[in-house]
PDB file of C-alpha atoms in Angstrom:
ATOM      1  CA  MET A   1      12.759  -6.889 -13.020  1.00 88.00           C
ATOM      2  CA  LYS A   2      15.240  -4.539 -11.387  1.00 98.00           C
ATOM      3  CA  ILE A   3      16.921  -4.434  -7.999  1.00 98.00           C
ATOM      4  CA  PHE A   4      18.177  -1.419  -6.044  1.00 98.00           C
ATOM      5  CA  ASP A   5      20.521  -1.689  -3.076  1.00 98.00           C
ATOM      6  CA  THR A   6      19.614   1.005  -0.549  1.00 97.00           C
ATOM      7  CA  GLY A   7      22.555   0.100   1.654  1.00 94.00           C
ATOM      8  CA  ASP A   8      20.249  -1.625   4.139  1.00 94.00           C
ATOM      9  CA  VAL A   9      18.062  -3.753   1.866  1.00 98.00           C
ATOM     10  CA  ARG A  10      17.784  -4.747  -1.796  1.00 98.00           C
ATOM     11  CA  LEU A  11      14.472  -3.600  -3.231  1.00 98.00           C
ATOM     12  CA  HIS A  12      12.817  -5.185  -6.240  1.00 98.00           C
ATOM     13  CA  TYR A  13      11.156  -2.482  -8.314  1.00 98.00           C
ATOM     14  CA  ARG A  14       9.589  -1.896 -11.699  1.00 98.00           C
ATOM     15  CA  VAL A  15       9.034   1.227 -13.786  1.00 98.00           C
ATOM     16  CA  ASP A  16       6.475   1.277 -16.607  1.00 98.00           C
ATOM     17  CA  GLY A  17       5.630   4.087 -18.997  1.00 97.00           C
ATOM     18  CA  PRO A  18       7.637   6.970 -20.473  1.00 97.00           C
ATOM     19  CA  ARG A  19      10.536   8.404 -18.494  1.00 95.00           C
ATOM     20  CA  ASP A  20       9.081  11.889 -18.875  1.00 96.00           C
ATOM     21  CA  GLY A  21       5.595  10.790 -17.805  1.00 98.00           C
ATOM     22  CA  ALA A  22       3.950  12.097 -14.666  1.00 98.00           C
ATOM     23  CA  PRO A  23       5.169   9.775 -11.878  1.00 98.00           C
ATOM     24  CA  VAL A  24       2.729   7.679  -9.844  1.00 98.00           C
ATOM     25  CA  VAL A  25       4.240   5.532  -7.074  1.00 98.00           C
ATOM     26  CA  PHE A  26       2.394   2.514  -5.684  1.00 99.00           C
ATOM     27  CA  ALA A  27       3.064   0.948  -2.276  1.00 98.00           C
ATOM     28  CA  ASN A  28       1.233  -2.286  -1.500  1.00 98.00           C
ATOM     29  CA  SER A  29      -0.187  -3.843   1.632  1.00 98.00           C
ATOM     30  CA  LEU A  30       1.123  -6.247   4.251  1.00 98.00           C
ATOM     31  CA  GLY A  31       1.396  -9.748   2.782  1.00 98.00           C
ATOM     32  CA  THR A  32       1.224  -8.708  -0.884  1.00 98.00           C
ATOM     33  CA  ASP A  33       3.743  -7.787  -3.554  1.00 98.00           C
ATOM     34  CA  MET A  34       3.625  -5.332  -6.435  1.00 98.00           C
ATOM     35  CA  ARG A  35       1.274  -7.618  -8.379  1.00 98.00           C
ATOM     36  CA  LEU A  36      -1.472  -6.191  -6.162  1.00 98.00           C
ATOM     37  CA  TRP A  37      -1.782  -3.356  -8.689  1.00 98.00           C
ATOM     38  CA  ASP A  38      -1.916  -5.480 -11.858  1.00 98.00           C
ATOM     39  CA  PRO A  39      -5.734  -5.393 -12.148  1.00 98.00           C
ATOM     40  CA  ILE A  40      -5.919  -1.582 -12.359  1.00 98.00           C
ATOM     41  CA  LEU A  41      -2.833  -0.622 -14.377  1.00 98.00           C
ATOM     42  CA  PRO A  42      -4.325  -1.233 -17.861  1.00 97.00           C
ATOM     43  CA  LEU A  43      -7.296   0.940 -16.858  1.00 98.00           C
ATOM     44  CA  LEU A  44      -5.329   4.060 -15.851  1.00 98.00           C
ATOM     45  CA  PRO A  45      -4.770   7.115 -18.094  1.00 97.00           C
ATOM     46  CA  GLU A  46      -2.007   6.673 -20.658  1.00 96.00           C
ATOM     47  CA  GLY A  47       1.377   8.374 -20.426  1.00 97.00           C
ATOM     48  CA  LEU A  48       2.026   7.900 -16.703  1.00 98.00           C
ATOM     49  CA  ARG A  49       5.390   6.847 -15.313  1.00 98.00           C
ATOM     50  CA  ILE A  50       4.273   4.043 -12.994  1.00 98.00           C
ATOM     51  CA  ILE A  51       6.677   2.979 -10.248  1.00 98.00           C
ATOM     52  CA  ARG A  52       6.062  -0.106  -8.127  1.00 98.00           C
ATOM     53  CA  TYR A  53       8.248  -1.892  -5.601  1.00 98.00           C
ATOM     54  CA  ASP A  54       8.253  -4.715  -3.089  1.00 98.00           C
ATOM     55  CA  LYS A  55       8.868  -3.415   0.411  1.00 98.00           C
ATOM     56  CA  ARG A  56      11.494  -5.162   2.507  1.00 98.00           C
ATOM     57  CA  GLY A  57      10.600  -8.734   3.401  1.00 98.00           C
ATOM     58  CA  HIS A  58       8.059  -9.008   0.578  1.00 98.00           C
ATOM     59  CA  GLY A  59       8.020 -10.220  -3.013  1.00 98.00           C
ATOM     60  CA  LEU A  60      11.457 -10.375  -4.597  1.00 98.00           C
ATOM     61  CA  SER A  61      13.067  -7.834  -2.246  1.00 98.00           C
ATOM     62  CA  SER A  62      15.522  -9.033   0.378  1.00 98.00           C
ATOM     63  CA  CYS A  63      14.271  -9.970   3.836  1.00 98.00           C
ATOM     64  CA  PRO A  64      16.331  -8.591   6.737  1.00 97.00           C
ATOM     65  CA  PRO A  65      15.724 -10.085  10.178  1.00 97.00           C
ATOM     66  CA  ALA A  66      12.589  -8.821  11.939  1.00 97.00           C
ATOM     67  CA  PRO A  67      11.472  -6.505  13.473  1.00 97.00           C
ATOM     68  CA  TYR A  68      11.367  -3.462  11.173  1.00 98.00           C
ATOM     69  CA  SER A  69      10.599   0.151  12.019  1.00 98.00           C
ATOM     70  CA  MET A  70       8.287   2.402  10.024  1.00 98.00           C
ATOM     71  CA  GLY A  71      11.198   4.814   9.712  1.00 98.00           C
ATOM     72  CA  ALA A  72      13.216   2.139   7.904  1.00 98.00           C
ATOM     73  CA  LEU A  73      10.348   1.406   5.494  1.00 98.00           C
ATOM     74  CA  ILE A  74      10.028   5.114   4.724  1.00 98.00           C
ATOM     75  CA  THR A  75      13.769   5.487   4.186  1.00 98.00           C
ATOM     76  CA  ASP A  76      13.749   2.492   1.811  1.00 98.00           C
ATOM     77  CA  ILE A  77      11.328   4.124  -0.632  1.00 98.00           C
ATOM     78  CA  GLU A  78      12.888   7.563  -0.120  1.00 98.00           C
ATOM     79  CA  ARG A  79      16.247   6.204  -1.292  1.00 98.00           C
ATOM     80  CA  LEU A  80      14.672   4.397  -4.246  1.00 98.00           C
ATOM     81  CA  LEU A  81      12.829   7.512  -5.399  1.00 98.00           C
ATOM     82  CA  ASP A  82      15.971   9.619  -5.001  1.00 98.00           C
ATOM     83  CA  PHE A  83      17.797   7.052  -7.151  1.00 98.00           C
ATOM     84  CA  LEU A  84      15.041   7.260  -9.781  1.00 98.00           C
ATOM     85  CA  GLU A  85      15.078  11.090  -9.568  1.00 97.00           C
ATOM     86  CA  VAL A  86      11.372  11.193  -8.730  1.00 98.00           C
ATOM     87  CA  ARG A  87       9.895  14.486  -7.611  1.00 97.00           C
ATOM     88  CA  GLN A  88       6.309  15.713  -7.416  1.00 97.00           C
ATOM     89  CA  CYS A  89       4.759  12.256  -7.702  1.00 98.00           C
ATOM     90  CA  VAL A  90       1.306  11.120  -6.750  1.00 98.00           C
ATOM     91  CA  PHE A  91       1.855   8.434  -4.116  1.00 98.00           C
ATOM     92  CA  VAL A  92      -0.751   5.674  -3.845  1.00 99.00           C
ATOM     93  CA  GLY A  93      -0.419   3.625  -0.670  1.00 98.00           C
ATOM     94  CA  LEU A  94      -2.666   0.790   0.476  1.00 98.00           C
ATOM     95  CA  SER A  95      -2.723  -0.313   4.122  1.00 98.00           C
ATOM     96  CA  ILE A  96       0.889  -0.243   5.375  1.00 98.00           C
ATOM     97  CA  GLY A  97       1.666   1.412   2.036  1.00 98.00           C
ATOM     98  CA  GLY A  98      -0.605   4.269   3.080  1.00 98.00           C
ATOM     99  CA  MET A  99       1.288   4.610   6.356  1.00 98.00           C
ATOM    100  CA  ILE A 100       4.523   4.783   4.369  1.00 98.00           C
ATOM    101  CA  ALA A 101       2.895   7.489   2.225  1.00 98.00           C
ATOM    102  CA  GLN A 102       1.998   9.573   5.280  1.00 98.00           C
ATOM    103  CA  GLY A 103       5.500   9.255   6.682  1.00 98.00           C
ATOM    104  CA  LEU A 104       7.218  10.080   3.398  1.00 98.00           C
ATOM    105  CA  ALA A 105       4.997  13.125   2.830  1.00 98.00           C
ATOM    106  CA  THR A 106       5.898  14.367   6.303  1.00 98.00           C
ATOM    107  CA  LYS A 107       9.606  13.814   5.667  1.00 98.00           C
ATOM    108  CA  ARG A 108       9.964  14.702   1.970  1.00 97.00           C
ATOM    109  CA  LEU A 109       7.124  16.842   0.685  1.00 95.00           C
ATOM    110  CA  ASP A 110       9.303  17.662  -2.344  1.00 96.00           C
ATOM    111  CA  MET A 111       8.723  14.106  -3.522  1.00 98.00           C
ATOM    112  CA  ILE A 112       4.920  14.047  -3.208  1.00 98.00           C
ATOM    113  CA  ARG A 113       2.467  16.547  -4.684  1.00 98.00           C
ATOM    114  CA  ALA A 114      -0.636  14.498  -3.847  1.00 98.00           C
ATOM    115  CA  MET A 115      -1.396  11.163  -2.253  1.00 98.00           C
ATOM    116  CA  VAL A 116      -4.020   8.451  -2.176  1.00 98.00           C
ATOM    117  CA  LEU A 117      -4.567   6.843   1.226  1.00 98.00           C
ATOM    118  CA  SER A 118      -6.276   3.566   0.415  1.00 98.00           C
ATOM    119  CA  ASN A 119      -7.606   1.228   3.120  1.00 98.00           C
ATOM    120  CA  THR A 120      -5.231   2.670   5.664  1.00 98.00           C
ATOM    121  CA  ALA A 121      -5.091   4.908   8.728  1.00 98.00           C
ATOM    122  CA  ALA A 122      -2.785   7.054  10.814  1.00 98.00           C
ATOM    123  CA  LYS A 123      -2.845   4.241  13.390  1.00 98.00           C
ATOM    124  CA  ILE A 124      -3.951   0.658  12.714  1.00 98.00           C
ATOM    125  CA  GLY A 125      -4.827  -1.670  15.569  1.00 96.00           C
ATOM    126  CA  ASN A 126      -2.913  -1.703  18.845  1.00 96.00           C
ATOM    127  CA  PRO A 127       0.373  -3.194  20.059  1.00 97.00           C
ATOM    128  CA  GLU A 128      -1.356  -6.106  21.798  1.00 97.00           C
ATOM    129  CA  MET A 129      -3.148  -7.178  18.610  1.00 97.00           C
ATOM    130  CA  TRP A 130       0.029  -7.009  16.545  1.00 98.00           C
ATOM    131  CA  ALA A 131       2.017  -8.863  19.212  1.00 98.00           C
ATOM    132  CA  GLU A 132      -0.493 -11.721  18.983  1.00 97.00           C
ATOM    133  CA  ARG A 133      -0.172 -11.868  15.189  1.00 97.00           C
ATOM    134  CA  ILE A 134       3.613 -11.760  15.318  1.00 98.00           C
ATOM    135  CA  ALA A 135       3.643 -14.574  17.884  1.00 98.00           C
ATOM    136  CA  ALA A 136       1.296 -16.633  15.699  1.00 97.00           C
ATOM    137  CA  VAL A 137       3.569 -16.185  12.656  1.00 98.00           C
ATOM    138  CA  GLU A 138       6.651 -17.069  14.672  1.00 97.00           C
ATOM    139  CA  LYS A 139       4.959 -20.220  15.956  1.00 97.00           C
ATOM    140  CA  GLY A 140       2.971 -21.469  12.957  1.00 97.00           C
ATOM    141  CA  GLY A 141       4.027 -19.368   9.980  1.00 98.00           C
ATOM    142  CA  ILE A 142       1.796 -17.105   7.898  1.00 98.00           C
ATOM    143  CA  GLU A 143      -0.365 -20.142   7.070  1.00 97.00           C
ATOM    144  CA  SER A 144      -1.743 -20.054  10.613  1.00 97.00           C
ATOM    145  CA  LEU A 145      -3.270 -16.629   9.912  1.00 97.00           C
ATOM    146  CA  ALA A 146      -4.226 -17.071   6.278  1.00 98.00           C
ATOM    147  CA  ASP A 147      -7.939 -17.889   6.542  1.00 97.00           C
ATOM    148  CA  ALA A 148      -8.583 -15.017   8.949  1.00 97.00           C
ATOM    149  CA  VAL A 149      -6.640 -12.666   6.684  1.00 97.00           C
ATOM    150  CA  MET A 150      -8.740 -13.667   3.676  1.00 98.00           C
ATOM    151  CA  GLU A 151     -11.889 -12.737   5.624  1.00 97.00           C
ATOM    152  CA  ARG A 152     -10.501  -9.271   6.299  1.00 96.00           C
ATOM    153  CA  TRP A 153      -9.143  -8.807   2.779  1.00 97.00           C
ATOM    154  CA  PHE A 154     -12.177  -9.803   0.723  1.00 98.00           C
ATOM    155  CA  SER A 155     -15.958  -9.693   0.695  1.00 97.00           C
ATOM    156  CA  ALA A 156     -17.909 -12.923   1.075  1.00 96.00           C
ATOM    157  CA  ASP A 157     -18.758 -12.939  -2.641  1.00 96.00           C
ATOM    158  CA  PHE A 158     -15.106 -12.776  -3.658  1.00 97.00           C
ATOM    159  CA  ARG A 159     -14.095 -15.448  -1.153  1.00 97.00           C
ATOM    160  CA  ALA A 160     -16.419 -17.846  -2.972  1.00 97.00           C
ATOM    161  CA  ARG A 161     -14.534 -17.367  -6.255  1.00 97.00           C
ATOM    162  CA  PRO A 162     -11.608 -19.514  -7.492  1.00 97.00           C
ATOM    163  CA  GLU A 163      -9.410 -16.386  -7.713  1.00 96.00           C
ATOM    164  CA  LEU A 164      -9.188 -16.321  -3.928  1.00 98.00           C
ATOM    165  CA  GLU A 165      -6.526 -19.022  -4.152  1.00 97.00           C
ATOM    166  CA  LEU A 166      -4.210 -16.660  -6.036  1.00 97.00           C
ATOM    167  CA  TRP A 167      -4.194 -14.145  -3.214  1.00 98.00           C
ATOM    168  CA  ARG A 168      -4.026 -16.729  -0.463  1.00 98.00           C
ATOM    169  CA  ASN A 169      -0.990 -18.246  -2.173  1.00 98.00           C
ATOM    170  CA  MET A 170       0.647 -14.818  -2.489  1.00 98.00           C
ATOM    171  CA  LEU A 171       0.206 -14.349   1.246  1.00 98.00           C
ATOM    172  CA  VAL A 172       1.381 -17.747   2.507  1.00 98.00           C
ATOM    173  CA  ARG A 173       4.351 -18.004   0.138  1.00 98.00           C
ATOM    174  CA  GLY A 174       5.787 -14.811   1.548  1.00 98.00           C
ATOM    175  CA  GLU A 175       8.543 -14.622   4.136  1.00 98.00           C
ATOM    176  CA  ASP A 176       7.446 -15.123   7.734  1.00 98.00           C
ATOM    177  CA  ALA A 177      10.124 -12.664   8.869  1.00 98.00           C
ATOM    178  CA  GLY A 178       8.906 -10.078   6.360  1.00 98.00           C
ATOM    179  CA  TYR A 179       5.324 -10.337   7.581  1.00 98.00           C
ATOM    180  CA  ALA A 180       6.369 -10.218  11.235  1.00 98.00           C
ATOM    181  CA  GLY A 181       8.835  -7.401  10.604  1.00 98.00           C
ATOM    182  CA  CYS A 182       6.276  -5.165   8.893  1.00 98.00           C
ATOM    183  CA  SER A 183       3.670  -6.039  11.534  1.00 98.00           C
ATOM    184  CA  ALA A 184       6.069  -4.656  14.130  1.00 98.00           C
ATOM    185  CA  ALA A 185       6.437  -1.474  12.081  1.00 98.00           C
ATOM    186  CA  ILE A 186       2.654  -0.984  11.979  1.00 98.00           C
ATOM    187  CA  SER A 187       2.385  -1.722  15.702  1.00 98.00           C
ATOM    188  CA  GLY A 188       4.771   1.103  16.557  1.00 95.00           C
ATOM    189  CA  THR A 189       3.191   3.734  14.296  1.00 98.00           C
ATOM    190  CA  ASP A 190       0.861   6.580  15.251  1.00 98.00           C
ATOM    191  CA  PHE A 191       0.784   9.293  12.603  1.00 98.00           C
ATOM    192  CA  TYR A 192      -2.208  11.297  13.862  1.00 97.00           C
ATOM    193  CA  THR A 193      -0.162  14.399  14.737  1.00 98.00           C
ATOM    194  CA  PRO A 194       2.169  14.527  11.695  1.00 98.00           C
ATOM    195  CA  THR A 195      -0.605  13.631   9.255  1.00 98.00           C
ATOM    196  CA  ALA A 196      -2.815  16.407  10.650  1.00 98.00           C
ATOM    197  CA  ALA A 197      -0.039  18.877   9.788  1.00 98.00           C
ATOM    198  CA  LEU A 198       0.079  17.871   6.104  1.00 98.00           C
ATOM    199  CA  ARG A 199      -1.183  20.256   3.445  1.00 97.00           C
ATOM    200  CA  LEU A 200      -1.503  18.567   0.049  1.00 98.00           C
ATOM    201  CA  PRO A 201      -4.294  17.075  -2.061  1.00 98.00           C
ATOM    202  CA  VAL A 202      -5.432  13.757  -0.594  1.00 98.00           C
ATOM    203  CA  LEU A 203      -7.926  11.110  -1.670  1.00 98.00           C
ATOM    204  CA  GLY A 204      -9.026   8.461   0.783  1.00 98.00           C
ATOM    205  CA  ILE A 205     -10.403   5.155  -0.524  1.00 98.00           C
ATOM    206  CA  ALA A 206     -12.196   2.582   1.626  1.00 98.00           C
ATOM    207  CA  GLY A 207     -13.886  -0.745   0.979  1.00 98.00           C
ATOM    208  CA  SER A 208     -17.359  -1.225   2.420  1.00 98.00           C
ATOM    209  CA  ASP A 209     -16.487  -4.738   3.662  1.00 97.00           C
ATOM    210  CA  ASP A 210     -12.942  -4.035   4.850  1.00 97.00           C
ATOM    211  CA  GLY A 211     -12.212  -6.026   8.001  1.00 95.00           C
ATOM    212  CA  SER A 212      -8.743  -4.528   8.512  1.00 96.00           C
ATOM    213  CA  THR A 213      -9.315  -0.778   8.094  1.00 98.00           C
ATOM    214  CA  PRO A 214     -13.077  -0.129   8.147  1.00 98.00           C
ATOM    215  CA  PRO A 215     -14.424   2.903   6.248  1.00 98.00           C
ATOM    216  CA  ASP A 216     -14.872   5.028   9.389  1.00 98.00           C
ATOM    217  CA  LEU A 217     -11.211   4.528  10.298  1.00 98.00           C
ATOM    218  CA  VAL A 218     -10.043   5.549   6.835  1.00 98.00           C
ATOM    219  CA  ARG A 219     -12.335   8.589   6.838  1.00 98.00           C
ATOM    220  CA  GLU A 220     -11.084   9.639  10.286  1.00 98.00           C
ATOM    221  CA  THR A 221      -7.508   9.743   8.978  1.00 98.00           C
ATOM    222  CA  VAL A 222      -8.356  11.478   5.710  1.00 98.00           C
ATOM    223  CA  ASP A 223     -10.387  14.109   7.577  1.00 98.00           C
ATOM    224  CA  LEU A 224      -7.214  15.157   9.417  1.00 98.00           C
ATOM    225  CA  ILE A 225      -6.054  16.840   6.187  1.00 98.00           C
ATOM    226  CA  PRO A 226      -8.010  19.915   5.050  1.00 97.00           C
ATOM    227  CA  ALA A 227      -9.847  19.741   1.703  1.00 96.00           C
ATOM    228  CA  SER A 228      -9.262  15.984   1.382  1.00 98.00           C
ATOM    229  CA  LYS A 229     -11.678  13.761  -0.529  1.00 98.00           C
ATOM    230  CA  PHE A 230     -13.109  10.381   0.419  1.00 98.00           C
ATOM    231  CA  GLN A 231     -14.484   7.584  -1.737  1.00 98.00           C
ATOM    232  CA  LEU A 232     -16.236   4.432  -0.532  1.00 98.00           C
ATOM    233  CA  ILE A 233     -16.088   1.433  -2.862  1.00 98.00           C
ATOM    234  CA  ARG A 234     -18.923  -0.981  -2.225  1.00 98.00           C
ATOM    235  CA  LYS A 235     -18.763  -4.777  -2.425  1.00 97.00           C
ATOM    236  CA  ALA A 236     -15.037  -4.692  -1.639  1.00 98.00           C
ATOM    237  CA  GLY A 237     -12.872  -5.536   1.345  1.00 98.00           C
ATOM    238  CA  HIS A 238      -9.321  -4.464   2.180  1.00 98.00           C
ATOM    239  CA  LEU A 239      -8.080  -4.754  -1.418  1.00 98.00           C
ATOM    240  CA  PRO A 240     -10.662  -2.924  -3.578  1.00 98.00           C
ATOM    241  CA  CYS A 241      -8.147  -2.630  -6.431  1.00 98.00           C
ATOM    242  CA  VAL A 242      -8.521  -6.435  -6.722  1.00 98.00           C
ATOM    243  CA  GLU A 243     -12.266  -6.800  -6.144  1.00 98.00           C
ATOM    244  CA  GLN A 244     -13.466  -3.699  -8.002  1.00 98.00           C
ATOM    245  CA  PRO A 245     -10.606  -2.726 -10.357  1.00 98.00           C
ATOM    246  CA  GLU A 246     -12.749  -0.759 -12.803  1.00 98.00           C
ATOM    247  CA  GLU A 247     -14.206   1.484 -10.104  1.00 98.00           C
ATOM    248  CA  TYR A 248     -10.867   1.815  -8.330  1.00 98.00           C
ATOM    249  CA  ALA A 249      -9.139   2.864 -11.553  1.00 98.00           C
ATOM    250  CA  ARG A 250     -11.935   5.320 -12.347  1.00 98.00           C
ATOM    251  CA  VAL A 251     -11.707   6.936  -8.912  1.00 98.00           C
ATOM    252  CA  LEU A 252      -7.923   7.112  -9.105  1.00 98.00           C
ATOM    253  CA  GLY A 253      -7.983   8.450 -12.668  1.00 98.00           C
ATOM    254  CA  ASP A 254     -10.460  11.164 -11.706  1.00 98.00           C
ATOM    255  CA  PHE A 255      -8.197  12.197  -8.820  1.00 98.00           C
ATOM    256  CA  LEU A 256      -5.125  12.330 -11.092  1.00 98.00           C
ATOM    257  CA  ARG A 257      -7.013  14.548 -13.500  1.00 98.00           C
ATOM    258  CA  GLY A 258      -8.396  16.668 -10.665  1.00 97.00           C
ATOM    259  CA  VAL A 259      -4.935  17.522  -9.334  1.00 97.00           C
ATOM    260  CA  GLY A 260      -3.602  18.194 -12.851  1.00 97.00           C
ATOM    261  CA  HIS A 261      -1.321  15.168 -12.932  1.00 97.00           C
ATOM    262  CA  VAL A 262      -2.722  14.049 -16.314  1.00 93.00           C
TER     263      VAL A 262
END
C-alpha cells in the first residue's frame, strides 16, 4: 500500500507489474475501492504495469469535506500519474471512473493513448436525482441507499448469491462524505461536447442489466467518438468486472492487443 499527497488530498494507490510494462490505469465506481478490479487482474495479459487508486473519499484515500468537483477528481489522478511518470496509458474507467477518463483525456491527451469507458456516460442522471441521493446520505448514511444500489449494481441472479454481502459491505463501510462528495461531482458534469471532440481509440462496455447506466446510455456516449467500439456483457449489471470477470477480461485483453498495447 502506498500513499501520494497531491497537495489537496492523500491518494491510496497500488502499482503491479514491471516498471517498464505498458501502463493500464483503472478508476473505479462510486461507492467502491480499487478491489473492484481484483476479479479480472489475474486474467489479463502478462507484463502490464497496472495502476489502481482510491479516488478521494473512498477506500484508504483521505476524505475532504463534501462536495467535490469533477475537475478536482481529474486533477487528483493527473497529479498521481505525473508523479508516477505515466504517459501513453490505456485508461479504464467504470462509472464515475469513466467520467474521470473522459475529462483527463480532454485535458491531458499525452497521458492517454486509448480508453475504456465502462458502464458510464458523458452525463449520468440529473441534478435533482443526485440532490435526493445526497440528502438521503446526509440524513441516513449510505446504508439508507444500499439495497437500492445493489439492485442497480447487480443482476437478480448475482443478488441471490452470498458474495453480494461483500459488495454491500464495501459500499456501506465507505465514508458518507466521500459518497456525497463524488455524487455532487457527477451531478455537475456534462461531457457531451468535450467527449465528442476526442480522437483516440475507445472501447465502451455495458452490462445488460445495468440499472445505473443502461446499455443505450453507454452506447450514446461511445458513439460520440469516431471509430469507437462497443461491447455488451450479458447477465451483468453495473459492475460486469465482478459478475462476468472472464468475459470482461477477454474483452479488455482483446482491446489492449487491438491497439498494440500488448
